[in-house]
Coordinates of C-alpha atoms in Angstrom, one line a residue:
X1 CA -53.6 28.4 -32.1
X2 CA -50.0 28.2 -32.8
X3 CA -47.1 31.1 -32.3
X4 CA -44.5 29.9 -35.1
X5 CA -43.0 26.2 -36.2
X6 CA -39.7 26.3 -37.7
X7 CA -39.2 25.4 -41.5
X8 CA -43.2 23.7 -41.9
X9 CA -42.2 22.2 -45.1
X10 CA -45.1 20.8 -46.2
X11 CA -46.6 19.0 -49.6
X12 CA -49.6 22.0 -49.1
X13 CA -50.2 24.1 -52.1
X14 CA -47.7 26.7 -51.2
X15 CA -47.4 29.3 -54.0
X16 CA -44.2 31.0 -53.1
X17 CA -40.2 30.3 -54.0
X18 CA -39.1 29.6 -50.4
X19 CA -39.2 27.3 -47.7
X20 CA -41.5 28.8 -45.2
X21 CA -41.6 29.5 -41.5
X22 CA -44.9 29.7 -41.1
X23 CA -46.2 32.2 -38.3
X24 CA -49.6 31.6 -37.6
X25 CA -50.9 34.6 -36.5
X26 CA -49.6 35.9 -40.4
X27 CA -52.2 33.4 -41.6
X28 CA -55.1 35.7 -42.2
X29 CA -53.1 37.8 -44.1
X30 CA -51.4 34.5 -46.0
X31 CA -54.4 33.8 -47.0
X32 CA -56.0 37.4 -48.3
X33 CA -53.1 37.4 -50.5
X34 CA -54.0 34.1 -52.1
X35 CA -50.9 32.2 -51.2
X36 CA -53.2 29.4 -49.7
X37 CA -56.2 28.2 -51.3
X38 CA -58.0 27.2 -47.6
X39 CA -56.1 28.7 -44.3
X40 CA -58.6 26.0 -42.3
X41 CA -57.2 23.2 -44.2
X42 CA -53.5 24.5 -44.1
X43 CA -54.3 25.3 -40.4
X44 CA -55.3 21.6 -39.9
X45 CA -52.5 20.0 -42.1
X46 CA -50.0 22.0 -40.3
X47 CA -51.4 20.2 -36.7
X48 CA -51.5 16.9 -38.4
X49 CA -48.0 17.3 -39.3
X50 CA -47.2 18.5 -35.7
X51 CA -48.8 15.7 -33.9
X52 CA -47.7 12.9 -36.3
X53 CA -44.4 13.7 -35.8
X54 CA -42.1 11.2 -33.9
X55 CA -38.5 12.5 -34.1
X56 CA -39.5 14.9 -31.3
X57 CA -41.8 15.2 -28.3
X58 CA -44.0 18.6 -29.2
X59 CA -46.1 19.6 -26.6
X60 CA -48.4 23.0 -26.5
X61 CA -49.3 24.4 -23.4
X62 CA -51.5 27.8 -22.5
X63 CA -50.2 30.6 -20.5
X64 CA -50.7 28.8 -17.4
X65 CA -48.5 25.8 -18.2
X66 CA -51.6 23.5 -19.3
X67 CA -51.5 20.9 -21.5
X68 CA -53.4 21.9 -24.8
X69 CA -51.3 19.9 -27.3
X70 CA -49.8 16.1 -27.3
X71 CA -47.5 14.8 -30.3
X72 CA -46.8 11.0 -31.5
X73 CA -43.4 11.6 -29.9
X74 CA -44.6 13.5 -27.0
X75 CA -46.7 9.6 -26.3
X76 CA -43.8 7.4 -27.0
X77 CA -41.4 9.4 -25.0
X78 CA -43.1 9.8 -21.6
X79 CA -45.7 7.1 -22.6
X80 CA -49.4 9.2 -21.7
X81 CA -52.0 9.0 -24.2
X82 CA -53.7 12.4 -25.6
X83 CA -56.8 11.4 -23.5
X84 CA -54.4 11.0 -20.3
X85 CA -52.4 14.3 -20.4
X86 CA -54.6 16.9 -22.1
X87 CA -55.6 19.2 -19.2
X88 CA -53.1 18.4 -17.1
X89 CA -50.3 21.0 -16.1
X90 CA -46.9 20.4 -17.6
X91 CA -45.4 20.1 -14.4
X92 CA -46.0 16.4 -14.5
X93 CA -43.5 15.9 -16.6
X94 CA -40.8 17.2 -14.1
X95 CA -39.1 15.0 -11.2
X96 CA -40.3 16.3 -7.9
X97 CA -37.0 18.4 -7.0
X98 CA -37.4 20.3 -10.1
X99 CA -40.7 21.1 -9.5
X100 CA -40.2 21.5 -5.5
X101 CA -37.7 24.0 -6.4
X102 CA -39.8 26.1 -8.8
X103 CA -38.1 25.0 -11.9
X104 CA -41.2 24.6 -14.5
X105 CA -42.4 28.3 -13.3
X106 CA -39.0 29.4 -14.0
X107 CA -38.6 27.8 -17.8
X108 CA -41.6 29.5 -18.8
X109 CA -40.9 33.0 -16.9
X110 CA -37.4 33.3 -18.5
X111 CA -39.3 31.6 -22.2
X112 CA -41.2 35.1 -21.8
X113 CA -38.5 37.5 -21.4
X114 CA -35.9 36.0 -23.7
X115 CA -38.2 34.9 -26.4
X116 CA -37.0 31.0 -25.5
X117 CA -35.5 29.0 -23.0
X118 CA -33.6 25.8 -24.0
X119 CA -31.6 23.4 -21.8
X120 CA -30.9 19.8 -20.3
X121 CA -33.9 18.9 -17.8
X122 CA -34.5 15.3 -15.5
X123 CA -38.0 14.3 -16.7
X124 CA -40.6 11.5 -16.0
X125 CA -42.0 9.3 -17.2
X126 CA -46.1 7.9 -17.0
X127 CA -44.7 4.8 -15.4
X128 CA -42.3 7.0 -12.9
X129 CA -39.1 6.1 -14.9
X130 CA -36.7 9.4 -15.5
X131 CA -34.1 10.5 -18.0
X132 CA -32.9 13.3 -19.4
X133 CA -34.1 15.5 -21.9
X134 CA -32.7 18.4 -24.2
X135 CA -35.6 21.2 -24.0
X136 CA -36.7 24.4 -26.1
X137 CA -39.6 26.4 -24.4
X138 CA -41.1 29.3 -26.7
X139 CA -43.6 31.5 -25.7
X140 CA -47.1 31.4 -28.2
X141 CA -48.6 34.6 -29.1
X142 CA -52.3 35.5 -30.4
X143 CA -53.1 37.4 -33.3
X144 CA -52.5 40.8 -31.4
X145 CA -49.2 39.7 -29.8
X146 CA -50.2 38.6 -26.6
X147 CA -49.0 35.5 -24.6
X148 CA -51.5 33.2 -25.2
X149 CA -49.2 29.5 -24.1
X150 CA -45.8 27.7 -24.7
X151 CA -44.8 25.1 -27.1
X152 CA -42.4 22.8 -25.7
X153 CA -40.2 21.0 -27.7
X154 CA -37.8 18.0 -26.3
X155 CA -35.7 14.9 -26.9
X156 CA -34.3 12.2 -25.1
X157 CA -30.3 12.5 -25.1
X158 CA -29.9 9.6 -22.2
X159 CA -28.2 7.4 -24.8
X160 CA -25.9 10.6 -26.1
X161 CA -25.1 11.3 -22.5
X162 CA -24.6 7.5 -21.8
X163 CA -22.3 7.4 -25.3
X164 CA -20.1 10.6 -24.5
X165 CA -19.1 9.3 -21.1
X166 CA -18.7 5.9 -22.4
X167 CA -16.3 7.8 -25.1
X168 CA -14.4 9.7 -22.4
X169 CA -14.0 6.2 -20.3
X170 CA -12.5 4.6 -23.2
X171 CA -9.9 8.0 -24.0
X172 CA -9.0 7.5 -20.2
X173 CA -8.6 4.0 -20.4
X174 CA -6.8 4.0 -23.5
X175 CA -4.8 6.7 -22.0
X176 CA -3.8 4.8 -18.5
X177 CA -3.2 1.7 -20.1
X178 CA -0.9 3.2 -23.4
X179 CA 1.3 5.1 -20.7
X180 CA 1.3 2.1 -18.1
X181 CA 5.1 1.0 -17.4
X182 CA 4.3 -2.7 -18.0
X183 CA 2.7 -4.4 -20.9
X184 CA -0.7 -4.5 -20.8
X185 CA -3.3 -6.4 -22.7
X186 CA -7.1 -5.7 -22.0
X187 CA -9.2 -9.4 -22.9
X188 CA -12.5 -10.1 -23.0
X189 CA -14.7 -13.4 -21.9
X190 CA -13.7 -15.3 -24.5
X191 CA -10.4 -15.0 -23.9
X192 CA -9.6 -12.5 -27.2
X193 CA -7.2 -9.2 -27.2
X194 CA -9.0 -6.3 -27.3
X195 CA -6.0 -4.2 -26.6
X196 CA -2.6 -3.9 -26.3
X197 CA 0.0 -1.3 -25.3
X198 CA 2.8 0.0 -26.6
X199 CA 5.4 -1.9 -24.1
X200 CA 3.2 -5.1 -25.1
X201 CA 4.4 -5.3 -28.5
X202 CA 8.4 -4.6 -27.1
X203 CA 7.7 -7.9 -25.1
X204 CA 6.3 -10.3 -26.9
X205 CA 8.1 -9.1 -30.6
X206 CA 4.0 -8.7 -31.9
X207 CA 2.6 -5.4 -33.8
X208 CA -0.8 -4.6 -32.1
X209 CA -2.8 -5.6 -35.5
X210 CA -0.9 -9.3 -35.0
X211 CA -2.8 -9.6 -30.9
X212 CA -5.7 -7.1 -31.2
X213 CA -8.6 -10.4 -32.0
X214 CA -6.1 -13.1 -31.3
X215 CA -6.8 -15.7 -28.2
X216 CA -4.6 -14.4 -25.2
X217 CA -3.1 -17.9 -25.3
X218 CA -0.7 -17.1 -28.1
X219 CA 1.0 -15.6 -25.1
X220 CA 2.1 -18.2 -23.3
X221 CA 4.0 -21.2 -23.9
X222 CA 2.6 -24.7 -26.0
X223 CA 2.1 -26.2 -22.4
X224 CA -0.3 -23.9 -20.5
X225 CA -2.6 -23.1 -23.2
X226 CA -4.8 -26.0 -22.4
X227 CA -5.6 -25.1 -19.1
X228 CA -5.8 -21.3 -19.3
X229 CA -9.1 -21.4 -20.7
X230 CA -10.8 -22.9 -17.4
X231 CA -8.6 -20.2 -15.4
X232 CA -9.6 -17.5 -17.2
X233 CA -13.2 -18.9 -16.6
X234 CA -12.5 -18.8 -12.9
X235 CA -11.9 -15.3 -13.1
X236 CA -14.6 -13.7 -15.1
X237 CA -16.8 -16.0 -12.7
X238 CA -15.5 -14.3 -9.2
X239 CA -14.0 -10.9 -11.4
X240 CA -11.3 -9.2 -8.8
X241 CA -7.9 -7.9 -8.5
X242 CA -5.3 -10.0 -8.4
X243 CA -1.9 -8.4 -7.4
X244 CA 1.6 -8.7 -9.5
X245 CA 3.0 -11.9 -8.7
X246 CA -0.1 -13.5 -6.1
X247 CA 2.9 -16.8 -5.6
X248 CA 2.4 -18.1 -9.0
X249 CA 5.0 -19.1 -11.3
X250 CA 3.7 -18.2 -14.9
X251 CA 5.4 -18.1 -18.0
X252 CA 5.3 -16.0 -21.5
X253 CA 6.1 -16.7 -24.9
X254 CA 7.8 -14.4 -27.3
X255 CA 6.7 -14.7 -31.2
X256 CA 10.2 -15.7 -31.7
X257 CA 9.5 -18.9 -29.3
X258 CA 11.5 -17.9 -26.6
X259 CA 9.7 -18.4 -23.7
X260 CA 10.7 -16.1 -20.0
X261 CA 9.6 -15.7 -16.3
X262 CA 6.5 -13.2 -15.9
X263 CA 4.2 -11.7 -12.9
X264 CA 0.6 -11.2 -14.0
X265 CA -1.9 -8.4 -11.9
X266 CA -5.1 -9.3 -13.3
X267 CA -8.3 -6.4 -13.2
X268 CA -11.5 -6.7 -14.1
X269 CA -12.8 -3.8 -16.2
X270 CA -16.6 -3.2 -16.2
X271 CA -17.6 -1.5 -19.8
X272 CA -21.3 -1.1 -18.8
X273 CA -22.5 -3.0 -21.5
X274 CA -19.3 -6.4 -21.0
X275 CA -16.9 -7.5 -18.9
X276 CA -13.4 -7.3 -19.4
X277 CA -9.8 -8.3 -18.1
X278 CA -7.1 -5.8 -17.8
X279 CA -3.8 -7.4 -17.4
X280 CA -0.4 -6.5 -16.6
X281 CA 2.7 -8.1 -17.5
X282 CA 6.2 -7.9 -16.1
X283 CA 9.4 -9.7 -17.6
X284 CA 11.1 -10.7 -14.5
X285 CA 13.9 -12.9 -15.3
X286 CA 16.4 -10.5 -13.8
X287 CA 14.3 -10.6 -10.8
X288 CA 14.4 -14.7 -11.0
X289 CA 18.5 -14.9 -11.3
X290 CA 19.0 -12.2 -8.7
X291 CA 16.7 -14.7 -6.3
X292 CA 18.6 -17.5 -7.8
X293 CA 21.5 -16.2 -6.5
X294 CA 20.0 -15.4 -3.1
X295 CA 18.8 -18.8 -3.1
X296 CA 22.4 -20.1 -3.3
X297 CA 24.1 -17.7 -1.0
X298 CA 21.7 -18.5 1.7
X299 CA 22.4 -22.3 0.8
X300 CA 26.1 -21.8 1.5
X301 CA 25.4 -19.4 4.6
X302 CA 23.5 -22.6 6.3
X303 CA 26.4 -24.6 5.4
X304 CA 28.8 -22.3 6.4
X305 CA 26.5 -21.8 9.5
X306 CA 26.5 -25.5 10.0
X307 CA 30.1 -25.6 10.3
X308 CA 30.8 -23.0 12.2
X309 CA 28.3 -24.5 14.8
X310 CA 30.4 -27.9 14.7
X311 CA 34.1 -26.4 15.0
X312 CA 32.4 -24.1 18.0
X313 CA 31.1 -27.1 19.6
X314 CA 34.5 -29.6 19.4
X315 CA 36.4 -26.4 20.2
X316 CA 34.6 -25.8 23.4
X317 CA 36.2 -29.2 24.7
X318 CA 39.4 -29.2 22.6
X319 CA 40.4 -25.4 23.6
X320 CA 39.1 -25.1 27.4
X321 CA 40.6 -28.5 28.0
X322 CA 44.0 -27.9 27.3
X323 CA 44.1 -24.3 28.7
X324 CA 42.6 -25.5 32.4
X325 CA 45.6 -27.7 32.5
X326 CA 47.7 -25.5 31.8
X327 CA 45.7 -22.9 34.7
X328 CA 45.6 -25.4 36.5
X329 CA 49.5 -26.7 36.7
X330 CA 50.6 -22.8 36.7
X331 CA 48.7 -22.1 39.9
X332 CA 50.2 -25.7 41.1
X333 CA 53.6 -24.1 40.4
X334 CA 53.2 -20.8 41.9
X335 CA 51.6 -22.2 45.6
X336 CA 55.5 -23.7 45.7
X337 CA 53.6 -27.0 46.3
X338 CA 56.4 -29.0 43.6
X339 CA 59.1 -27.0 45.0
X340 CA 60.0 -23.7 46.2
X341 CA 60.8 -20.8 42.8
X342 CA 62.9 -18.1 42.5
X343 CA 61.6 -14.6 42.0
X344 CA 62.1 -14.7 38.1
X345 CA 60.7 -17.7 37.6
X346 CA 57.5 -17.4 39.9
X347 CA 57.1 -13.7 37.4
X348 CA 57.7 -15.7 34.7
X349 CA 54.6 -18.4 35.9
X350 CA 52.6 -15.4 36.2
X351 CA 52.4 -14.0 33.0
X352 CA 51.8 -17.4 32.0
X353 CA 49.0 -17.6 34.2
X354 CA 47.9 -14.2 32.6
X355 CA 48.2 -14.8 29.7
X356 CA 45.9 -17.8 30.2
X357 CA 43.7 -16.6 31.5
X358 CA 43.1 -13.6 29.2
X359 CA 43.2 -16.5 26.4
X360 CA 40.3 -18.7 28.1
X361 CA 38.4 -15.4 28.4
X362 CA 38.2 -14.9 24.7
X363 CA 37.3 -18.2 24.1
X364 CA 34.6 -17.9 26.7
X365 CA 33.0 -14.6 24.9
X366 CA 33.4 -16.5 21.5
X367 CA 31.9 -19.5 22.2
X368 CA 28.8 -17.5 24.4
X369 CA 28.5 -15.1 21.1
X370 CA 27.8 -18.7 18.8
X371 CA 25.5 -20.0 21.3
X372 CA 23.6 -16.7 21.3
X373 CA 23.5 -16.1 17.7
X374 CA 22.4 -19.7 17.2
X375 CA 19.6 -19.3 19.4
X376 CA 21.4 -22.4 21.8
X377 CA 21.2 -20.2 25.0
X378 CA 19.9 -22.6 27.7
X379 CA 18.5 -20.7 30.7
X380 CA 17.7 -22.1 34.1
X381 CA 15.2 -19.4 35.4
X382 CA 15.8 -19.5 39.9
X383 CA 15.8 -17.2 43.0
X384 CA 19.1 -15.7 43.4
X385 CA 20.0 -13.2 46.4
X386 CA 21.2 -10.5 44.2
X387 CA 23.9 -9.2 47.5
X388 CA 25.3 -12.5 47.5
X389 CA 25.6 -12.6 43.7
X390 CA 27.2 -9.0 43.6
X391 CA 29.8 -10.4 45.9
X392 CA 31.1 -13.2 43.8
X393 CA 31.8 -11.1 40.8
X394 CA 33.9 -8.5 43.6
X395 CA 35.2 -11.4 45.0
X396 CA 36.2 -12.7 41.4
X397 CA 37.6 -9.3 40.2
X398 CA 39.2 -7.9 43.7
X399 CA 42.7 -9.1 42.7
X400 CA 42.9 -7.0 39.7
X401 CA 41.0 -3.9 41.3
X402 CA 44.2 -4.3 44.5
X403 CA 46.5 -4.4 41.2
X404 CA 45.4 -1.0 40.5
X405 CA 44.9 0.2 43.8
X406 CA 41.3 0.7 43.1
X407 CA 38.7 1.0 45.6
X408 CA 36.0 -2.3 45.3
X409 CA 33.1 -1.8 47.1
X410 CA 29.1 -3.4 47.4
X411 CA 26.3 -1.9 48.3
X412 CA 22.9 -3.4 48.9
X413 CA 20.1 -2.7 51.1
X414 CA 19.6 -4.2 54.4
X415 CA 16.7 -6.3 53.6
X416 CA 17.9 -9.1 51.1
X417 CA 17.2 -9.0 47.5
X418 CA 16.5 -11.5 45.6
X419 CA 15.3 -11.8 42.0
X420 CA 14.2 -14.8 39.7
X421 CA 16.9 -15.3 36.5
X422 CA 19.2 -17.0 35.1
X423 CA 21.9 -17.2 37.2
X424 CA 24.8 -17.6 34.6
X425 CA 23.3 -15.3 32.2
X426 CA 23.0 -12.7 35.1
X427 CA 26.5 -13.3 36.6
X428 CA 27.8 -12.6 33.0
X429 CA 26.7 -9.6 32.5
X430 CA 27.7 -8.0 35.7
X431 CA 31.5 -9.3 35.3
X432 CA 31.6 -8.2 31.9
X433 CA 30.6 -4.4 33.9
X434 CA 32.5 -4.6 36.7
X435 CA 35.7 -5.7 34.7
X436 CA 35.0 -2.9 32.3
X437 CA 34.9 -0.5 35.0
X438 CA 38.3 -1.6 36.6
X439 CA 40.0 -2.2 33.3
X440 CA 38.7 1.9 32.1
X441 CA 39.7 3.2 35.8
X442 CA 42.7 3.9 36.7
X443 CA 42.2 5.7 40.1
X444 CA 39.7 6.0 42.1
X445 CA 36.8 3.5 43.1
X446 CA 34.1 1.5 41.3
X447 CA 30.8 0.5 43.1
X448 CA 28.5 -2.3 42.6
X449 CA 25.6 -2.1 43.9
X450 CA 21.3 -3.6 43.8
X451 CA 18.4 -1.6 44.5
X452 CA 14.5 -2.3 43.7
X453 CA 12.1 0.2 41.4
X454 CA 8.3 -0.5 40.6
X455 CA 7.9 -0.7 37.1
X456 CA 4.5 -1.3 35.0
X457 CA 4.5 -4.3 35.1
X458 CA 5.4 -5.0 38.9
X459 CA 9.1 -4.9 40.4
X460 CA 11.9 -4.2 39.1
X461 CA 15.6 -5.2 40.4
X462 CA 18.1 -2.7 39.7
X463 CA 22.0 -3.4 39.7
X464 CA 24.5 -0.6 38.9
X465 CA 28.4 -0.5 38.1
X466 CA 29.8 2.9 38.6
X467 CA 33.8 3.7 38.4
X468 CA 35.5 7.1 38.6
X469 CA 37.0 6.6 35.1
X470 CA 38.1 8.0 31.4
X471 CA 34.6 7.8 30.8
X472 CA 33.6 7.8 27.0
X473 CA 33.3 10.4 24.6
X474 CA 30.2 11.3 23.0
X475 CA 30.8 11.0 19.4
X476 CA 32.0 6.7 20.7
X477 CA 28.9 6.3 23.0
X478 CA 26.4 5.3 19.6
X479 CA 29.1 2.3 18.7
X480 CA 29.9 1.7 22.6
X481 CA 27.6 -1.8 22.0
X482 CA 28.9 -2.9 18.8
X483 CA 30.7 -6.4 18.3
X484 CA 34.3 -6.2 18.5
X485 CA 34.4 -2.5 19.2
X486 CA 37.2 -1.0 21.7
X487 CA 36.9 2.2 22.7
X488 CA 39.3 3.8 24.7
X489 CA 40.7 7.6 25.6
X490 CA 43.0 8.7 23.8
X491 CA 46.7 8.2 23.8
X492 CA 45.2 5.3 26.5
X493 CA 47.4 2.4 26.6
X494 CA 45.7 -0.3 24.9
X495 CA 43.3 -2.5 26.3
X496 CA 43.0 -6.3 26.4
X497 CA 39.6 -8.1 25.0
X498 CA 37.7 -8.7 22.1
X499 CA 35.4 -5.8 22.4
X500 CA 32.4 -8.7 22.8
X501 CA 32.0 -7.8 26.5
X502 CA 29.3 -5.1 26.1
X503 CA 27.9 -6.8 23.1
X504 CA 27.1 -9.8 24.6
X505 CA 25.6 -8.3 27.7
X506 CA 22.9 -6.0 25.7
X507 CA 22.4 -9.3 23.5
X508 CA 21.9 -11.3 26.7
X509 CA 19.2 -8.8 28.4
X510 CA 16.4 -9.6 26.5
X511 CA 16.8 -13.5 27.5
X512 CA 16.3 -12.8 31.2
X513 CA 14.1 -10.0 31.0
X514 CA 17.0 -7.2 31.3
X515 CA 17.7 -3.7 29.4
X516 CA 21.1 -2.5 29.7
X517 CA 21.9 1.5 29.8
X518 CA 24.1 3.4 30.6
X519 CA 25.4 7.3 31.9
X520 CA 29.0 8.5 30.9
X521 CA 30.4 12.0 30.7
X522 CA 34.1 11.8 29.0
X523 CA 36.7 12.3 32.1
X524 CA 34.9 11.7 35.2
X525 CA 33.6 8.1 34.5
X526 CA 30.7 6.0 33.8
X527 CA 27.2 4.4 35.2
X528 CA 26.1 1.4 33.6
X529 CA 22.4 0.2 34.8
X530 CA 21.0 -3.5 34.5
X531 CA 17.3 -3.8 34.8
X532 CA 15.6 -7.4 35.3
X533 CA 12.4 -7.6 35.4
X534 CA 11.0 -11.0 37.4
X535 CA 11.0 -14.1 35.0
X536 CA 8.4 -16.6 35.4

């Protein structure tokens, strides 16, 4: 019935010195020569043996693929009784891809021309479960060597498969967590060490046979290991990452007693079988005195700050007051309204009067730079005509233009502008532009003038300084907006100022709604172009 089993070692009276594969086609002749008293009975113990056996599911098929033959272990592994499978084509046992795809004609094809066929197959079980099973197909022969079935001989190796990957998922683990830069401990529910790297033990001053067992509470200081317990419940409860840090102050515990600042990312770690708690640990007390530090710098800034904002604010009256007097009597002075002067003394008067004014000017841009860096800037949004507002700054700066015999001119359209902004804000910037130009130029002219653009997001107003100027250099256009940058041609006289002029005015733009660019090409002069956009 039978092609061949390997090593039949049975209690049968055998009469040779060998263990025997028994072929069963040899059995006639086995049994001429007297080496068994009753083939039928050997025949018969021999199928016993076979379907007794448990270790191994043994299942005997004809040529076709039918089920002739049905083991113990061919019952308890897919779960059919004898009565329930016998008849029944192998193919049963196969999930329905295998056998869509051909797979059980294919075993026992390449079983005929190789003599077996052995490999790892998906089966199924009576009650539709699957796993997977290590196979040997072996083609059956009769007594003149024909094919007359298969025996098919397999064992369940889920668990083996499970077991292996399980085994490499622990060598990675142990892997990532033994080369991780921090110290790591892995814990489990109950709050015990399973593992612990290398840079673990360098923290705490612990070998890993002192942690590995040990509560994870020997970790931290006397005072926390009360409550860590209902913590670490609280965790395994809602299991997920919590990042390095997460705005906790948390504290560690060397064996030695010294206790230190730490950061804790906690990770739950899924074994398939328990959950776990990977966690790692970082000694931050550099990072703590370094924010210490910080801490108290910024504490002495806002002082500092504080101050500066008081002395800017009594120095507002106590400087301006003085220096309008002293405007104020000078002008008094040189109208002759006193008393007539002499030529020396009205030149005398005014480079006092200069020298003034040049003096209340940088204690204008001083005290506007505070306010602005404070965030104090007050603004009182209205409608200005932007002609009439060009004119005061000429108006304002005409005498030192004439000084130079420079050229002054506005230009606006015929239909009157007007915008809404803050009207000191605005003003500012465009004498800060216009007394650049003239101060940069000396020959030629310098325009101011106020045109309209639509923009995205509706109407935009456009004013422009232009002068015939030095112009700037390219390489001293990127620092051209810096505080307390003066940049001039060279082998230029120098300039008067506190190099705060451009400054403020591109810190100022945003306030009102304003970008400030500009155009220059070194030795022909410069375009600088204020863009307000309506303020509500």
């Amino acid at each position: 019935m039978f092609s061949s089993f390997d090593q039949a070692n049975t209690s049968s009276r055998v009469t040779g010195r060998r263990p025997l594969i028994i072929e069963v086609t040899d059995m006639p002749e086995l049994i001429a020569d007297g080496m068994f008293e009753d083939g039928e009975a050997v025949m018969q113990f021999v199928i016993g043996v076979l379907e007794a056996s448990t270790e191994y599911s043994i299942i005997a098929t004809d040529i076709d693929g039918v089920i002739q033959l049905w083991n113990e272990g061919a019952r308890r592994l897919y779960g059919y009784a004898t009565s329930e499978i016998i008849g029944r084509p192998k193919s049963v046992l196969h999930i329905e891809e295998d056998v869509g795809r051909g797979l059980p004609q294919e075993m026992m094809k390449r079983a005929r021309q190789h003599g077996k066929w052995e490999g790892t197959v998906e089966r199924v079980r009576k009650d539709g479960s699957a796993f997977t099973a290590r196979v040997m197909l072996t083609p059956r022969r009769g007594g003149g060597g024909e094919p007359i079935g298969f025996l098919l001989i397999s064992r369940d190796i889920t668990g083996e498969l499970k077991l292996v990957a399980e085994i490499e998922r622990s060598r990675y683990t142990l892997s990532v967590v033994e080369s991780a830069p921090d110290a790591m401990v892995i814990v489990d529910g109950a709050g015990e060490m399973q593992l612990a790297n290398a840079e673990a033990e360098i923290l705490f001053g612990y070998s890993r046979e002192e942690l590995i067992g040990r509560p994870v509470e020997m970790l931290m200081p006397v005072r926390y290991r009360g409550q860590h317990p209902e913590h670490r419940a609280a965790f395994f409860s809602e299991p997920r990452v919590r990042p390095m840090g997460a705005g906790l102050e948390l504290w560690g515990r060397r064996k030695d007693g010294t206790e230190f600042p730490i950061e804790i990312s906690l990770s739950p770690l899924d074994t398939g079988e328990d959950l776990l708690a990977t966690a790692a640990i970082r000694d931050v007390t550099e990072q703590r005195l370094v924010e210490q530090k910080l801490r108290d710098a910024n504490v002495k800034l806002e002082a500092a700050n504080r101050a500066k904002d008081r002395f800017l604010a009594s120095m507002s009256h106590e400087l301006r007051t003085p220096l309008n007097a002293i405007l104020g009597f000078t002008g008094t002075l040189l109208m002759g309204l006193p008393g007539p002067l002499n030529s020396d003394q009205a030149k005398q008067l005014r480079t006092v009067q200069a020298s003034g004014r040049h003096l209340l000017s940088l204690i204008n841009d001083l005290l506007d730079l505070a306010r602005i860096e404070a965030g104090k800037l007050e603004l009182n949004i209205e409608s200005i005509g932007c002609q009439a507002l060009l004119e005061e700054v000429a108006v304002g700066l005409r005498p030192l233009a004439d000084a130079k015999g420079l050229d002054l001119t506005v230009l606006a359209p015929d239909d009157p502008l007007e915008v809404r902004s803050d009207r000191r804000a605005l003003s500012q910037i465009l004498i800060n532009l216009a007394n650049n130009a003239i101060k940069f130029t000396d020959e030629g002219a310098v325009r101011l003038e106020v045109s309209t653009r639509t923009g995205g997001g509706g109407p935009v107003t456009r004013f422009a300084v232009s002068d015939t100027g030095c112009g700037i250099k390219a390489e001293d256009q990127e620092r051209l907006f810096a505080a307390f940058e003066q940049i001039g041609s060279a082998g230029a006289h120098p300039y008067e100022g506190t190099g705060l002029g451009l400054y403020i005015s591109r810190t100022l733009g945003p306030f009102i709604g304003a970008s400030l660019n500009f155009a220059s090409e070194f030795g022909t002069g410069s375009t600088f172009v204020l863009e307000v956009s309506e303020q509500a």
